[in-house]
Amino acid sequence: MSVVTTLCSDDGGDTWKVSEARLMVPPPDGYVGDHAGASDPTIVSFRGGRLWMVMRTQTGRLYESSSRDGMRWTPPQASRFRSPDSPAFALRLPDERVVLFWNDCADPPAGKGRRGRGRPDVLHAAVYDPDDMGWLHHREVYRDPERNERPPASGRCPAADPRAVVARDGTIVLVTGPTKDGRSLLVIDPRWLCATERRDDFAGGLGGWSVFRPPGSGEQAPGGRVQGTRLVGHPTRASGSALRLRKVEGAPGDGAVWNFPRGRQGRLVLR
């Protein structure tokens, strides 16, 4: 089982000390697969000097631990962030806000000889404001272009393994992947992450939506995916489109997921 610890230096990296911390999160009983236990940690410093570590697990959640000196860490605890056994990445902005990139995709805990059923189809970002003392926004920053299709046999996850840095102009440069063509490079404006409004009238198609469903009998082999929800012509506007939701006999009903900024209160308008 994987164990997480840290190495610390107080002389610019000339010498290092190994922490006595041994952070472990047992996988569910019967789990079969790589990365069993806690792995792929990411660490960021909050205002005031507190260090925050987030770890990948197979429990359906990221686990977290805190430290004041990098040597002594609190026992890992389940965080608020769901994750389908996928790494996360945290970084601190120049204005002391903290951004976390992770896959907020539901995944029942793995076990009984199987992996979890979920897949990191979408990469999300949340922003922690030390003045507001809370995680807000929860934006989708990258969606797997093949998310509505049967997952590739190679197991590649284009919306997984995020890494990011803050550029000189204050934007965030994010790398994720791998895709079939390599890795994806994105430039993100923190102001967009903190936007409070979003709208969509389907003029750009379904690029901002996730619309897959499990296949019905005869459509595709079990465990695959098919696109359910589709766009059709608008019933009253010749140039417009509408979202079609339906239930086909022998198959699960259609559904559609669209992300908008998360806040403590707000208004959602559907027409």
Short mmCIF file of N, CA, C and O in Angstrom, two decimals, residues 80 104 135-139 195 259-265:
data_model
loop_
_atom_site.label_atom_id
_atom_site.label_comp_id
_atom_site.label_asym_id
_atom_site.label_seq_id
_atom_site.Cartn_x
_atom_site.Cartn_y
_atom_site.Cartn_z
N ARG A 80 -13.68 17.58 1.29
CA ARG A 80 -14.98 17.82 0.66
C ARG A 80 -14.97 17.49 -0.83
O ARG A 80 -16.01 17.47 -1.48
N ASP A 104 -13.84 16.44 -10.28
CA ASP A 104 -15.03 16.36 -9.42
C ASP A 104 -16.06 15.48 -10.10
O ASP A 104 -17.14 15.93 -10.48
N TRP A 135 -14.31 27.71 -0.19
CA TRP A 135 -14.04 27.30 -1.57
C TRP A 135 -15.25 27.65 -2.42
O TRP A 135 -16.37 27.24 -2.12
N LEU A 136 -15.01 28.41 -3.50
CA LEU A 136 -16.11 28.84 -4.36
C LEU A 136 -15.79 28.52 -5.82
O LEU A 136 -14.68 28.14 -6.18
N HIS A 137 -16.83 28.70 -6.63
CA HIS A 137 -16.77 28.70 -8.10
C HIS A 137 -16.82 27.31 -8.74
O HIS A 137 -17.71 27.05 -9.54
N HIS A 138 -15.92 26.39 -8.45
CA HIS A 138 -16.02 25.02 -8.97
C HIS A 138 -16.30 25.00 -10.47
O HIS A 138 -17.28 24.44 -10.94
N ARG A 139 -15.40 25.60 -11.24
CA ARG A 139 -15.59 25.70 -12.68
C ARG A 139 -15.02 24.48 -13.40
O ARG A 139 -14.01 23.90 -12.99
N ALA A 195 -15.77 34.21 -12.07
CA ALA A 195 -16.97 34.81 -12.65
C ALA A 195 -18.21 34.33 -11.91
O ALA A 195 -18.23 33.24 -11.32
N ASN A 259 -22.02 23.10 -16.47
CA ASN A 259 -21.41 23.70 -15.29
C ASN A 259 -21.59 25.21 -15.28
O ASN A 259 -21.39 25.89 -16.28
N PHE A 260 -21.98 25.74 -14.13
CA PHE A 260 -22.01 27.19 -13.94
C PHE A 260 -21.35 27.52 -12.62
O PHE A 260 -21.21 26.65 -11.75
N PRO A 261 -20.89 28.78 -12.41
CA PRO A 261 -20.14 29.11 -11.20
C PRO A 261 -20.95 28.80 -9.94
O PRO A 261 -22.15 29.05 -9.87
N ARG A 262 -20.25 28.27 -8.95
CA ARG A 262 -20.90 27.92 -7.69
C ARG A 262 -20.72 29.05 -6.68
O ARG A 262 -19.65 29.59 -6.50
N GLY A 263 -21.81 29.40 -6.04
CA GLY A 263 -21.78 30.40 -4.98
C GLY A 263 -22.71 29.99 -3.85
O GLY A 263 -23.35 28.94 -3.90
N ARG A 264 -22.81 30.81 -2.83
CA ARG A 264 -23.68 30.48 -1.70
C ARG A 264 -25.15 30.77 -2.01
O ARG A 264 -26.05 30.23 -1.39
N GLN A 265 -25.39 31.64 -2.96
CA GLN A 265 -26.75 31.90 -3.39
C GLN A 265 -26.70 32.39 -4.83
O GLN A 265 -25.65 32.79 -5.32
#
